[in-house]
mmCIF file of C-alpha atoms in Angstrom:
data_model
loop_
_atom_site.group_PDB
_atom_site.id
_atom_site.type_symbol
_atom_site.label_atom_id
_atom_site.label_comp_id
_atom_site.label_asym_id
_atom_site.label_seq_id
_atom_site.Cartn_x
_atom_site.Cartn_y
_atom_site.Cartn_z
ATOM 1 C CA MET A 15 141.544 -95.866 216.942
ATOM 2 C CA GLN A 16 140.391 -99.210 215.631
ATOM 3 C CA CYS A 17 141.464 -100.918 212.435
ATOM 4 C CA THR A 18 138.639 -103.024 210.963
ATOM 5 C CA ARG A 19 140.836 -104.910 208.507
ATOM 6 C CA ALA A 20 143.202 -105.765 211.356
ATOM 7 C CA VAL A 21 140.288 -107.253 213.294
ATOM 8 C CA ALA A 22 139.193 -109.308 210.305
ATOM 9 C CA ARG A 23 142.591 -110.785 209.606
ATOM 10 C CA LEU A 24 143.414 -111.487 213.223
ATOM 11 C CA ALA A 25 140.123 -113.302 213.685
ATOM 12 C CA THR A 26 141.124 -115.788 210.965
ATOM 13 C CA GLY A 27 144.871 -116.087 211.480
ATOM 14 C CA ILE A 28 145.612 -116.054 215.200
ATOM 15 C CA SER A 29 144.378 -117.811 218.360
ATOM 16 C CA ARG A 30 141.016 -116.653 219.674
ATOM 17 C CA ILE A 31 140.983 -113.999 222.337
ATOM 18 C CA HIS A 32 139.329 -116.023 225.100
ATOM 19 C CA LEU A 33 142.373 -118.328 225.137
ATOM 20 C CA VAL A 34 144.487 -115.389 226.252
ATOM 21 C CA GLY A 35 142.648 -115.051 229.517
ATOM 22 C CA GLN A 36 143.224 -118.732 230.250
ATOM 23 C CA GLN A 37 146.912 -118.445 229.368
ATOM 24 C CA THR A 38 147.796 -115.283 231.317
ATOM 25 C CA ALA A 39 149.805 -117.189 233.913
ATOM 26 C CA ALA A 40 151.665 -119.105 231.209
ATOM 27 C CA LEU A 41 152.527 -115.912 229.337
ATOM 28 C CA SER A 42 153.800 -114.293 232.514
ATOM 29 C CA LEU A 43 156.158 -117.231 233.017
ATOM 30 C CA ALA A 44 157.437 -116.867 229.467
ATOM 31 C CA TYR A 45 158.125 -113.166 229.973
ATOM 32 C CA ALA A 46 159.803 -113.884 233.299
ATOM 33 C CA GLN A 47 162.659 -115.634 231.496
ATOM 34 C CA PRO A 48 164.658 -112.754 230.021
ATOM 35 C CA CYS A 49 167.124 -113.655 227.308
ATOM 36 C CA ARG A 50 170.109 -111.346 227.711
ATOM 37 C CA LEU A 51 172.154 -112.830 224.894
ATOM 38 C CA CYS A 52 175.613 -111.311 225.037
ATOM 39 C CA SER A 53 174.322 -108.388 227.073
ATOM 40 C CA SER A 54 177.696 -106.697 227.109
ATOM 41 C CA ALA A 55 177.928 -106.444 223.334
ATOM 42 C CA ARG A 56 176.479 -103.519 221.445
ATOM 43 C CA VAL A 57 174.427 -104.715 218.511
ATOM 44 C CA VAL A 58 173.435 -101.425 216.905
ATOM 45 C CA ASP A 59 175.811 -98.601 216.048
ATOM 46 C CA SER A 60 174.755 -95.024 216.552
ATOM 47 C CA ALA A 61 174.739 -92.554 213.703
ATOM 48 C CA ALA A 62 178.030 -91.147 214.934
ATOM 49 C CA ASP A 63 179.696 -94.568 214.814
ATOM 50 C CA LYS A 64 179.081 -95.265 211.183
ATOM 51 C CA ALA A 65 179.444 -93.315 207.987
ATOM 52 C CA LYS A 66 176.486 -92.468 205.829
ATOM 53 C CA PRO A 67 175.761 -95.284 203.387
ATOM 54 C CA ALA A 68 176.378 -94.406 199.804
ATOM 55 C CA THR A 69 173.216 -93.965 197.798
ATOM 56 C CA THR A 70 172.894 -95.620 194.444
ATOM 57 C CA PRO A 71 170.679 -93.964 191.856
ATOM 58 C CA GLU A 72 167.838 -96.144 190.725
ATOM 59 C CA THR A 73 168.153 -97.569 187.255
ATOM 60 C CA PRO A 74 164.994 -97.330 185.196
ATOM 61 C CA ALA A 75 163.717 -100.690 183.949
ATOM 62 C CA ASP A 76 161.340 -101.705 181.253
ATOM 63 C CA ASP A 77 158.478 -103.030 183.374
ATOM 64 C CA GLY A 78 156.722 -104.473 180.357
ATOM 65 C CA ILE A 79 159.635 -106.653 179.244
ATOM 66 C CA LEU A 80 160.441 -107.669 182.821
ATOM 67 C CA LYS A 81 156.858 -108.658 183.489
ATOM 68 C CA ARG A 82 156.701 -110.832 180.350
ATOM 69 C CA VAL A 83 159.944 -112.578 181.257
ATOM 70 C CA LEU A 84 158.773 -113.231 184.819
ATOM 71 C CA ASN A 85 155.456 -114.564 183.574
ATOM 72 C CA LYS A 86 157.204 -116.995 181.227
ATOM 73 C CA VAL A 87 159.311 -118.473 184.002
ATOM 74 C CA GLY A 88 156.341 -118.635 186.335
ATOM 75 C CA PHE A 89 157.576 -115.845 188.606
ATOM 76 C CA THR A 90 154.311 -113.907 188.782
ATOM 77 C CA PRO A 91 153.191 -111.859 191.793
ATOM 78 C CA ASN A 92 150.925 -114.673 192.989
ATOM 79 C CA THR A 93 153.466 -117.502 192.990
ATOM 80 C CA LYS A 94 155.019 -118.923 196.151
ATOM 81 C CA ALA A 95 158.455 -117.877 194.914
ATOM 82 C CA ARG A 96 157.391 -114.254 194.583
ATOM 83 C CA LEU A 97 155.769 -114.266 198.020
ATOM 84 C CA LYS A 98 158.967 -115.671 199.520
ATOM 85 C CA VAL A 99 160.995 -112.854 197.950
ATOM 86 C CA THR A 100 158.434 -110.357 199.214
ATOM 87 C CA SER A 101 158.699 -111.744 202.744
ATOM 88 C CA HIS A 102 162.448 -111.093 202.806
ATOM 89 C CA LEU A 103 161.984 -107.578 201.436
ATOM 90 C CA LEU A 104 159.380 -106.856 204.101
ATOM 91 C CA TYR A 105 161.629 -108.176 206.862
ATOM 92 C CA GLU A 106 164.531 -106.140 205.524
ATOM 93 C CA SER A 107 162.335 -103.042 205.791
ATOM 94 C CA VAL A 108 162.407 -103.665 209.546
ATOM 95 C CA ALA A 109 166.027 -104.726 210.002
ATOM 96 C CA ASP A 110 167.427 -101.999 207.743
ATOM 97 C CA LYS A 111 165.045 -99.049 208.147
ATOM 98 C CA ILE A 112 163.914 -98.989 211.765
ATOM 99 C CA ASN A 113 165.886 -96.530 213.879
ATOM 100 C CA TYR A 114 166.884 -98.894 216.687
ATOM 101 C CA VAL A 115 169.064 -96.273 218.357
ATOM 102 C CA ALA A 116 166.014 -94.028 218.805
ATOM 103 C CA PHE A 117 164.131 -96.841 220.545
ATOM 104 C CA PHE A 118 167.060 -97.604 222.842
ATOM 105 C CA ARG A 119 167.482 -93.911 223.668
ATOM 106 C CA ASP A 120 163.869 -92.858 224.123
ATOM 107 C CA PHE A 121 162.705 -95.945 226.038
ATOM 108 C CA SER A 122 165.865 -96.369 228.136
ATOM 109 C CA LEU A 123 166.733 -99.771 226.667
ATOM 110 C CA PRO A 124 170.302 -101.143 226.776
ATOM 111 C CA ASN A 125 172.021 -101.590 223.424
ATOM 112 C CA THR A 126 171.929 -105.391 223.563
ATOM 113 C CA PHE A 127 170.800 -108.295 221.430
ATOM 114 C CA ASN A 128 167.687 -108.737 223.575
ATOM 115 C CA SER A 129 166.648 -105.091 223.102
ATOM 116 C CA TRP A 130 167.240 -105.386 219.362
ATOM 117 C CA PHE A 131 164.997 -108.450 219.287
ATOM 118 C CA LEU A 132 162.200 -106.725 221.234
ATOM 119 C CA VAL A 133 162.106 -103.859 218.725
ATOM 120 C CA THR A 134 162.315 -106.243 215.765
ATOM 121 C CA GLU A 135 159.638 -108.522 217.188
ATOM 122 C CA LEU A 136 157.179 -105.641 217.580
ATOM 123 C CA HIS A 137 157.544 -104.540 213.955
ATOM 124 C CA VAL A 138 157.511 -108.082 212.599
ATOM 125 C CA TRP A 139 154.235 -108.657 214.444
ATOM 126 C CA LEU A 140 152.807 -105.580 212.685
ATOM 127 C CA LEU A 141 153.840 -107.088 209.335
ATOM 128 C CA LEU A 142 152.273 -110.438 210.242
ATOM 129 C CA MET A 143 149.034 -108.717 211.150
ATOM 130 C CA ARG A 144 148.940 -106.906 207.807
ATOM 131 C CA SER A 145 149.852 -110.082 205.917
ATOM 132 C CA MET A 146 146.763 -111.887 207.149
ATOM 133 C CA ALA A 147 144.600 -109.254 205.461
ATOM 134 C CA GLU A 148 145.503 -110.896 202.153
ATOM 135 C CA GLY A 149 144.016 -114.230 203.183
ATOM 136 C CA SER A 150 140.382 -113.491 202.460
ATOM 137 C CA GLU A 151 141.230 -112.061 199.033
ATOM 138 C CA THR A 152 143.772 -114.538 197.711
ATOM 139 C CA GLY A 153 143.309 -117.788 199.585
ATOM 140 C CA GLU A 154 146.460 -118.888 201.380
ATOM 141 C CA ASP A 155 148.698 -116.031 200.221
ATOM 142 C CA GLY A 156 148.440 -114.177 203.513
ATOM 143 C CA ARG A 157 149.192 -117.206 205.659
ATOM 144 C CA PHE A 158 152.113 -118.271 203.448
ATOM 145 C CA LEU A 159 153.563 -114.742 203.471
ATOM 146 C CA ARG A 160 153.231 -114.565 207.238
ATOM 147 C CA ASN A 161 155.128 -117.828 207.693
ATOM 148 C CA CYS A 162 157.881 -116.697 205.317
ATOM 149 C CA ILE A 163 158.356 -113.423 207.211
ATOM 150 C CA VAL A 164 158.779 -115.368 210.449
ATOM 151 C CA GLU A 165 161.254 -117.674 208.707
ATOM 152 C CA ALA A 166 163.258 -114.678 207.455
ATOM 153 C CA MET A 167 163.318 -113.189 210.944
ATOM 154 C CA TRP A 168 164.625 -116.363 212.591
ATOM 155 C CA GLY A 169 167.248 -116.736 209.889
ATOM 156 C CA ASP A 170 168.554 -113.272 210.761
ATOM 157 C CA VAL A 171 168.264 -113.892 214.511
ATOM 158 C CA ASN A 172 170.290 -117.099 214.272
ATOM 159 C CA THR A 173 172.985 -115.428 212.178
ATOM 160 C CA ARG A 174 173.378 -112.536 214.605
ATOM 161 C CA ALA A 175 173.231 -114.764 217.672
ATOM 162 C CA LYS A 176 175.916 -117.109 216.348
ATOM 163 C CA LYS A 177 178.256 -114.179 215.765
ATOM 164 C CA LEU A 178 177.717 -112.862 219.287
ATOM 165 C CA GLY A 179 177.832 -116.269 220.980
ATOM 166 C CA ALA A 180 180.500 -117.947 218.877
ATOM 167 C CA HIS A 181 182.371 -119.189 221.963
ATOM 168 C CA ASN A 182 179.332 -120.902 223.504
ATOM 169 C CA PRO A 183 177.033 -122.354 220.785
ATOM 170 C CA SER A 184 175.159 -124.565 223.251
ATOM 171 C CA ARG A 185 174.178 -121.562 225.380
ATOM 172 C CA THR A 186 173.210 -119.638 222.245
ATOM 173 C CA ARG A 187 170.827 -122.393 221.131
ATOM 174 C CA GLN A 188 169.145 -122.410 224.534
ATOM 175 C CA GLN A 189 168.628 -118.665 224.423
ATOM 176 C CA ILE A 190 167.204 -118.840 220.890
ATOM 177 C CA GLU A 191 164.694 -121.424 222.118
ATOM 178 C CA THR A 192 163.723 -119.067 224.949
ATOM 179 C CA LEU A 193 163.244 -116.224 222.472
ATOM 180 C CA SER A 194 161.048 -118.471 220.331
ATOM 181 C CA GLU A 195 158.742 -119.233 223.272
ATOM 182 C CA GLN A 196 158.562 -115.551 224.200
ATOM 183 C CA PHE A 197 157.827 -114.625 220.576
ATOM 184 C CA GLN A 198 154.800 -116.942 220.451
ATOM 185 C CA ALA A 199 153.502 -115.499 223.716
ATOM 186 C CA ALA A 200 154.060 -111.948 222.468
ATOM 187 C CA LEU A 201 151.984 -112.556 219.326
ATOM 188 C CA ILE A 202 148.995 -113.608 221.414
ATOM 189 C CA ALA A 203 149.317 -110.671 223.808
ATOM 190 C CA TYR A 204 149.806 -108.095 221.030
ATOM 191 C CA ASP A 205 146.865 -109.522 219.077
ATOM 192 C CA GLU A 206 144.607 -109.097 222.076
ATOM 193 C CA GLY A 207 145.896 -105.572 222.621
ATOM 194 C CA ILE A 208 145.391 -104.337 219.044
ATOM 195 C CA MET A 209 141.800 -105.624 219.033
ATOM 196 C CA SER A 210 141.036 -104.063 222.406
ATOM 197 C CA ASP A 211 141.345 -100.603 223.880
ATOM 198 C CA ASP A 212 144.573 -98.760 224.635
ATOM 199 C CA ARG A 213 144.641 -100.015 228.214
ATOM 200 C CA VAL A 214 144.887 -103.651 227.094
ATOM 201 C CA LEU A 215 147.516 -102.821 224.466
ATOM 202 C CA ALA A 216 149.501 -100.844 227.047
ATOM 203 C CA GLY A 217 149.463 -103.862 229.353
ATOM 204 C CA ALA A 218 150.767 -106.123 226.586
ATOM 205 C CA LEU A 219 153.572 -103.693 225.734
ATOM 206 C CA TRP A 220 154.481 -103.251 229.397
ATOM 207 C CA ARG A 221 154.724 -107.001 229.942
ATOM 208 C CA ARG A 222 156.641 -107.814 226.767
ATOM 209 C CA PHE A 223 158.407 -104.822 225.254
ATOM 210 C CA PHE A 224 159.308 -103.214 228.592
ATOM 211 C CA GLU A 225 159.593 -106.595 230.339
ATOM 212 C CA MET A 226 157.528 -105.296 233.276
ATOM 213 C CA ASN A 227 160.263 -102.794 234.058
ATOM 214 C CA CYS A 228 158.966 -99.335 233.165
ATOM 215 C CA ASP A 229 157.751 -96.782 235.691
ATOM 216 C CA ASP A 230 157.414 -93.953 233.177
ATOM 217 C CA TYR A 231 153.828 -94.129 231.958
ATOM 218 C CA ALA A 232 154.586 -91.564 229.258
ATOM 219 C CA HIS A 233 156.857 -94.123 227.578
ATOM 220 C CA ILE A 234 154.087 -96.709 227.500
ATOM 221 C CA GLU A 235 151.533 -94.190 226.257
ATOM 222 C CA ARG A 236 153.885 -93.070 223.507
ATOM 223 C CA LEU A 237 154.545 -96.636 222.353
ATOM 224 C CA VAL A 238 150.806 -97.381 222.296
ATOM 225 C CA LYS A 239 150.277 -94.359 220.057
ATOM 226 C CA TYR A 240 153.190 -95.425 217.838
ATOM 227 C CA VAL A 241 151.813 -98.959 217.399
ATOM 228 C CA ARG A 242 148.327 -97.690 216.546
ATOM 229 C CA GLN A 243 149.720 -95.297 213.947
ATOM 230 C CA GLN A 244 151.883 -97.979 212.346
ATOM 231 C CA ALA A 245 148.909 -100.363 212.191
ATOM 232 C CA VAL A 246 146.819 -97.751 210.384
ATOM 233 C CA MET A 247 149.701 -97.005 207.987
ATOM 234 C CA LEU A 248 150.101 -100.680 207.092
ATOM 235 C CA ASP A 249 146.358 -101.188 206.796
ATOM 236 C CA SER A 250 146.174 -98.372 204.239
ATOM 237 C CA LEU A 251 148.761 -100.007 201.954
ATOM 238 C CA PRO A 252 147.215 -101.593 198.852
ATOM 239 C CA ARG A 253 148.295 -105.062 197.760
ATOM 240 C CA GLU A 254 150.543 -103.497 195.115
ATOM 241 C CA GLN A 255 152.678 -101.709 197.713
ATOM 242 C CA PHE A 256 152.675 -104.516 200.259
ATOM 243 C CA ILE A 257 153.121 -107.687 198.190
ATOM 244 C CA THR A 258 153.794 -106.954 194.517
ATOM 245 C CA LYS A 259 156.330 -104.161 195.077
ATOM 246 C CA PRO A 260 156.835 -103.803 198.839
ATOM 247 C CA LYS A 261 157.147 -100.182 199.916
ATOM 248 C CA VAL A 262 156.702 -99.901 203.665
ATOM 249 C CA ALA A 263 157.365 -96.375 204.908
ATOM 250 C CA TRP A 264 157.677 -96.886 208.654
ATOM 251 C CA LEU A 265 156.738 -93.844 210.704
ATOM 252 C CA ASP A 266 159.580 -92.092 212.493
ATOM 253 C CA LEU A 267 159.538 -92.623 216.272
ATOM 254 C CA ASP A 268 160.907 -89.111 216.769
ATOM 255 C CA LYS A 269 157.727 -87.722 215.200
ATOM 256 C CA CYS A 270 155.456 -89.696 217.509
ATOM 257 C CA LYS A 271 155.008 -87.599 220.633
ATOM 258 C CA VAL A 272 152.511 -87.882 223.474
#
């Protein structure tokens, strides 16, 4: 399954593929430095540990009046301010809607900060890939949105890390720097994988997501299928649902079977 729009945006927004081959050794070193930030602390509660969140009925709004007001103050869908708001909404769709417990359970990951980051990183990369599709249509919108999503992610990462490592801020900063290096390496590896066949993508996921510690090939195959399906879902979203009024309906991992 190949996504043509994904290929187009990656070709303009990310490092060229031939660099990956030259940097394989460097990437391996980056992955070889696991960041087990506060590994003894659980970072995600299971469904049994928390009550169901209360749902608030949506309040109908007069879109016409709202649009005129936003236009007058310069808050139109194409402004930098609007894109920055959109970036936070898109990131929140990952942090708030992804079923982290399912990932920990099905892929035998410990409930730690590092595992949370690996799952978050994978979905943020999918958002970054989709964001770059807006570049050819609207100039720098895609690139600006991509950078804002990354900024939102690191803001959340720093907040969570400081809470978990409150007694050792120096150590926390070092581990955040390690995560940053691994994140950059992961983007290159995932980009190569999505533009190649399933074997290359499986290798990237094995090295990064599973940290070269997965002997169950069914897990890797299932995650490859999941990533491909999510990429197609995001690619099918029109600009209206991705930027103007973000509505990302992430696919349920439980429904993705090999």
